[in-house]
mmCIF file of C-alpha atoms in Angstrom:
data_model
loop_
_atom_site.group_PDB
_atom_site.id
_atom_site.type_symbol
_atom_site.label_atom_id
_atom_site.label_comp_id
_atom_site.label_asym_id
_atom_site.label_seq_id
_atom_site.Cartn_x
_atom_site.Cartn_y
_atom_site.Cartn_z
ATOM 1 C CA UNK Q 23 114.073 100.339 130.073
ATOM 2 C CA UNK Q 24 116.457 98.642 127.640
ATOM 3 C CA UNK Q 25 115.578 99.324 124.003
ATOM 4 C CA UNK Q 26 117.403 97.671 121.133
ATOM 5 C CA UNK Q 27 117.247 98.114 117.389
ATOM 6 C CA UNK Q 28 117.491 95.256 114.922
ATOM 7 C CA UNK Q 29 118.119 97.132 111.660
ATOM 8 C CA UNK Q 30 117.948 95.745 108.157
ATOM 9 C CA UNK Q 31 116.464 95.915 104.704
ATOM 10 C CA UNK Q 32 114.311 92.802 105.197
ATOM 11 C CA UNK Q 33 113.702 92.540 101.450
ATOM 12 C CA UNK Q 34 112.123 90.079 102.047
ATOM 13 C CA UNK Q 35 111.962 89.028 105.683
ATOM 14 C CA UNK Q 36 113.197 85.435 106.067
ATOM 15 C CA UNK Q 37 112.995 82.779 108.742
ATOM 16 C CA UNK Q 38 116.546 83.773 109.689
ATOM 17 C CA UNK Q 39 115.390 87.322 110.427
ATOM 18 C CA UNK Q 40 112.411 86.055 112.382
ATOM 19 C CA UNK Q 41 114.698 83.804 114.441
ATOM 20 C CA UNK Q 42 116.876 86.792 115.422
ATOM 21 C CA UNK Q 43 113.774 88.882 116.203
ATOM 22 C CA UNK Q 44 112.295 86.182 118.461
ATOM 23 C CA UNK Q 45 115.532 85.524 120.307
ATOM 24 C CA UNK Q 46 116.622 89.138 120.754
ATOM 25 C CA UNK Q 47 113.167 90.274 121.884
ATOM 26 C CA UNK Q 48 113.646 88.068 124.965
ATOM 27 C CA UNK Q 49 116.789 90.003 125.922
ATOM 28 C CA UNK Q 50 115.338 93.522 125.985
ATOM 29 C CA UNK Q 51 112.323 95.471 127.194
ATOM 30 C CA UNK Q 52 111.550 96.636 123.662
ATOM 31 C CA UNK Q 53 112.922 95.537 120.298
ATOM 32 C CA UNK Q 54 112.571 98.025 117.477
ATOM 33 C CA UNK Q 55 112.919 96.392 114.092
ATOM 34 C CA UNK Q 56 114.252 99.207 111.937
ATOM 35 C CA UNK Q 57 113.347 98.791 108.287
ATOM 36 C CA UNK Q 58 115.944 100.640 106.261
ATOM 37 C CA UNK Q 59 115.012 102.635 103.211
ATOM 38 C CA UNK Q 60 118.311 102.233 101.368
ATOM 39 C CA UNK Q 61 118.465 104.310 98.195
ATOM 40 C CA UNK Q 62 121.605 102.459 97.083
ATOM 41 C CA UNK Q 63 119.593 99.271 96.584
ATOM 42 C CA UNK Q 64 116.634 98.637 94.313
ATOM 43 C CA UNK Q 65 114.372 96.595 96.581
ATOM 44 C CA UNK Q 66 111.716 94.144 95.489
ATOM 45 C CA UNK Q 67 109.322 95.568 98.096
ATOM 46 C CA UNK Q 68 108.667 99.145 99.179
ATOM 47 C CA UNK Q 69 109.453 100.111 102.770
ATOM 48 C CA UNK Q 70 105.722 100.166 103.509
ATOM 49 C CA UNK Q 71 105.302 96.630 102.163
ATOM 50 C CA UNK Q 72 108.279 95.367 104.184
ATOM 51 C CA UNK Q 73 106.946 97.012 107.354
ATOM 52 C CA UNK Q 74 103.521 95.410 106.805
ATOM 53 C CA UNK Q 75 105.008 91.945 106.234
ATOM 54 C CA UNK Q 76 107.177 92.253 109.340
ATOM 55 C CA UNK Q 77 104.183 93.367 111.401
ATOM 56 C CA UNK Q 78 102.245 90.347 110.206
ATOM 57 C CA UNK Q 79 104.987 87.759 110.804
ATOM 58 C CA UNK Q 80 105.889 89.148 114.258
ATOM 59 C CA UNK Q 81 102.381 89.827 115.569
ATOM 60 C CA UNK Q 82 102.773 87.005 118.106
ATOM 61 C CA UNK Q 83 106.176 88.214 119.352
ATOM 62 C CA UNK Q 84 105.832 90.461 122.411
ATOM 63 C CA UNK Q 85 107.778 93.697 122.850
ATOM 64 C CA UNK Q 86 108.451 94.159 119.122
ATOM 65 C CA UNK Q 87 107.763 97.347 117.184
ATOM 66 C CA UNK Q 88 108.391 97.772 113.440
ATOM 67 C CA UNK Q 89 109.607 101.237 112.395
ATOM 68 C CA UNK Q 90 110.860 102.429 108.997
ATOM 69 C CA UNK Q 91 113.938 104.644 108.872
ATOM 70 C CA UNK Q 92 116.511 106.150 106.558
ATOM 71 C CA UNK Q 93 119.861 107.716 107.134
ATOM 72 C CA UNK Q 94 122.378 106.827 109.800
ATOM 73 C CA UNK Q 95 121.585 104.098 112.296
ATOM 74 C CA UNK Q 96 123.051 106.190 115.129
ATOM 75 C CA UNK Q 97 120.577 108.987 114.371
ATOM 76 C CA UNK Q 98 117.705 106.504 114.322
ATOM 77 C CA UNK Q 99 118.910 105.026 117.636
ATOM 78 C CA UNK Q 100 118.934 108.502 119.209
ATOM 79 C CA UNK Q 101 115.444 109.180 117.861
ATOM 80 C CA UNK Q 102 114.178 105.884 119.320
ATOM 81 C CA UNK Q 103 116.125 106.365 122.578
ATOM 82 C CA UNK Q 104 117.784 102.978 122.000
ATOM 83 C CA UNK Q 105 121.225 102.117 123.331
ATOM 84 C CA UNK Q 106 121.733 98.706 121.735
ATOM 85 C CA UNK Q 107 121.927 97.371 118.203
ATOM 86 C CA UNK Q 108 121.308 93.688 117.510
ATOM 87 C CA UNK Q 109 122.952 92.065 114.505
ATOM 88 C CA UNK Q 110 122.784 88.493 113.295
ATOM 89 C CA UNK Q 111 125.909 86.697 112.141
ATOM 90 C CA UNK Q 112 125.809 83.822 109.666
ATOM 91 C CA UNK Q 113 129.488 83.395 108.841
ATOM 92 C CA UNK Q 114 132.919 84.891 109.424
ATOM 93 C CA UNK Q 115 132.447 87.149 106.395
ATOM 94 C CA UNK Q 116 129.421 88.708 108.128
ATOM 95 C CA UNK Q 117 131.533 89.316 111.222
ATOM 96 C CA UNK Q 118 134.195 91.311 109.382
ATOM 97 C CA UNK Q 119 131.641 93.723 107.918
ATOM 98 C CA UNK Q 120 129.499 93.888 111.071
ATOM 99 C CA UNK Q 121 132.532 94.558 113.275
ATOM 100 C CA UNK Q 122 133.477 97.553 111.112
ATOM 101 C CA UNK Q 123 129.927 98.867 111.278
ATOM 102 C CA UNK Q 124 129.719 98.356 115.054
ATOM 103 C CA UNK Q 125 133.008 100.168 115.594
ATOM 104 C CA UNK Q 126 131.961 103.033 113.315
ATOM 105 C CA UNK Q 127 128.602 103.369 115.074
ATOM 106 C CA UNK Q 128 130.332 103.325 118.456
ATOM 107 C CA UNK Q 129 132.730 106.043 117.283
ATOM 108 C CA UNK Q 130 129.783 108.167 116.131
ATOM 109 C CA UNK Q 131 127.760 107.464 119.300
ATOM 110 C CA UNK Q 132 129.769 106.007 122.164
ATOM 111 C CA UNK Q 133 126.637 105.133 124.156
ATOM 112 C CA UNK Q 134 125.473 102.793 121.385
ATOM 113 C CA UNK Q 135 126.553 99.163 121.844
ATOM 114 C CA UNK Q 136 126.222 96.348 119.312
ATOM 115 C CA UNK Q 137 125.340 92.797 120.319
ATOM 116 C CA UNK Q 138 125.890 89.943 117.891
ATOM 117 C CA UNK Q 139 123.681 86.857 117.814
ATOM 118 C CA UNK Q 140 124.794 83.895 115.794
ATOM 119 C CA UNK Q 141 122.109 82.695 113.445
ATOM 120 C CA UNK Q 142 120.513 79.358 114.218
ATOM 121 C CA UNK Q 143 122.317 76.625 112.299
ATOM 122 C CA UNK Q 144 119.339 75.856 110.064
ATOM 123 C CA UNK Q 145 119.399 79.451 108.755
ATOM 124 C CA UNK Q 146 123.170 79.996 108.520
ATOM 125 C CA UNK Q 147 123.149 79.969 104.702
ATOM 126 C CA UNK Q 148 119.980 82.020 104.260
ATOM 127 C CA UNK Q 149 119.808 85.543 102.858
ATOM 128 C CA UNK Q 150 117.130 87.678 101.251
ATOM 129 C CA UNK Q 151 119.218 87.728 98.068
ATOM 130 C CA UNK Q 152 119.207 83.916 97.884
ATOM 131 C CA UNK Q 153 115.444 83.849 98.462
ATOM 132 C CA UNK Q 154 114.851 86.306 95.612
ATOM 133 C CA UNK Q 155 117.157 84.429 93.282
ATOM 134 C CA UNK Q 156 115.553 81.040 93.936
ATOM 135 C CA UNK Q 157 112.101 82.603 93.570
ATOM 136 C CA UNK Q 158 113.042 84.289 90.285
ATOM 137 C CA UNK Q 159 113.652 80.845 88.808
ATOM 138 C CA UNK Q 160 110.386 79.468 90.190
ATOM 139 C CA UNK Q 161 112.065 77.489 92.979
ATOM 140 C CA UNK Q 162 110.420 76.388 96.199
ATOM 141 C CA UNK Q 163 111.107 79.044 98.844
ATOM 142 C CA UNK Q 164 108.624 77.740 101.420
ATOM 143 C CA UNK Q 165 111.447 76.596 103.684
ATOM 144 C CA UNK Q 166 113.000 80.083 103.648
ATOM 145 C CA UNK Q 167 110.067 82.452 104.279
ATOM 146 C CA UNK Q 168 106.562 82.344 105.809
ATOM 147 C CA UNK Q 169 103.715 81.553 103.406
ATOM 148 C CA UNK Q 170 102.347 85.109 103.305
ATOM 149 C CA UNK Q 171 105.815 86.412 102.370
ATOM 150 C CA UNK Q 172 106.226 83.686 99.751
ATOM 151 C CA UNK Q 173 102.879 84.599 98.191
ATOM 152 C CA UNK Q 174 103.844 88.272 97.997
ATOM 153 C CA UNK Q 175 107.240 87.476 96.469
ATOM 154 C CA UNK Q 176 105.700 85.410 93.684
ATOM 155 C CA UNK Q 177 103.020 88.057 93.165
ATOM 156 C CA UNK Q 178 105.732 90.727 92.739
ATOM 157 C CA UNK Q 179 107.770 88.526 90.423
ATOM 158 C CA UNK Q 180 104.780 87.804 88.214
ATOM 159 C CA UNK Q 181 104.033 91.545 87.975
ATOM 160 C CA UNK Q 182 107.643 92.490 87.235
ATOM 161 C CA UNK Q 183 108.404 89.509 85.058
ATOM 162 C CA UNK Q 184 111.614 88.921 86.997
ATOM 163 C CA UNK Q 185 113.177 89.456 90.418
ATOM 164 C CA UNK Q 186 116.172 91.735 90.891
#
């Protein structure tokens, strides 16, 4: 059974993330979407909220499981008995960083392979940071995220007064 992990912060999940989830889930027996609790960042949404949103937006995608994690990806991969990491690439700048991470992970766990999927052209510019910035100025983010995610973003922004 081939298990892969698609790790990320997903703060918030975008159509670009969903595209990678849909496409990579067709390549493996099980896709584990690992929702990273990264203490270095101050996320808009808690890990629990991000997990819930991902579960809702991927409920129609077979073979997908959403699991929160913290710490090293290689440790999480061992815990999940996964041997593949899926990463999406938008631009050459993504590749440079992702290549370093893939090589580091492989050095730490030589059985762990990384597979890169290029993002669909219509999402090549899209990032969670851009979504939050546009939303913080009251912009239309409906083309970037599903409606339920959009509603939760604007709800958070109205409670916080701003989006960071």
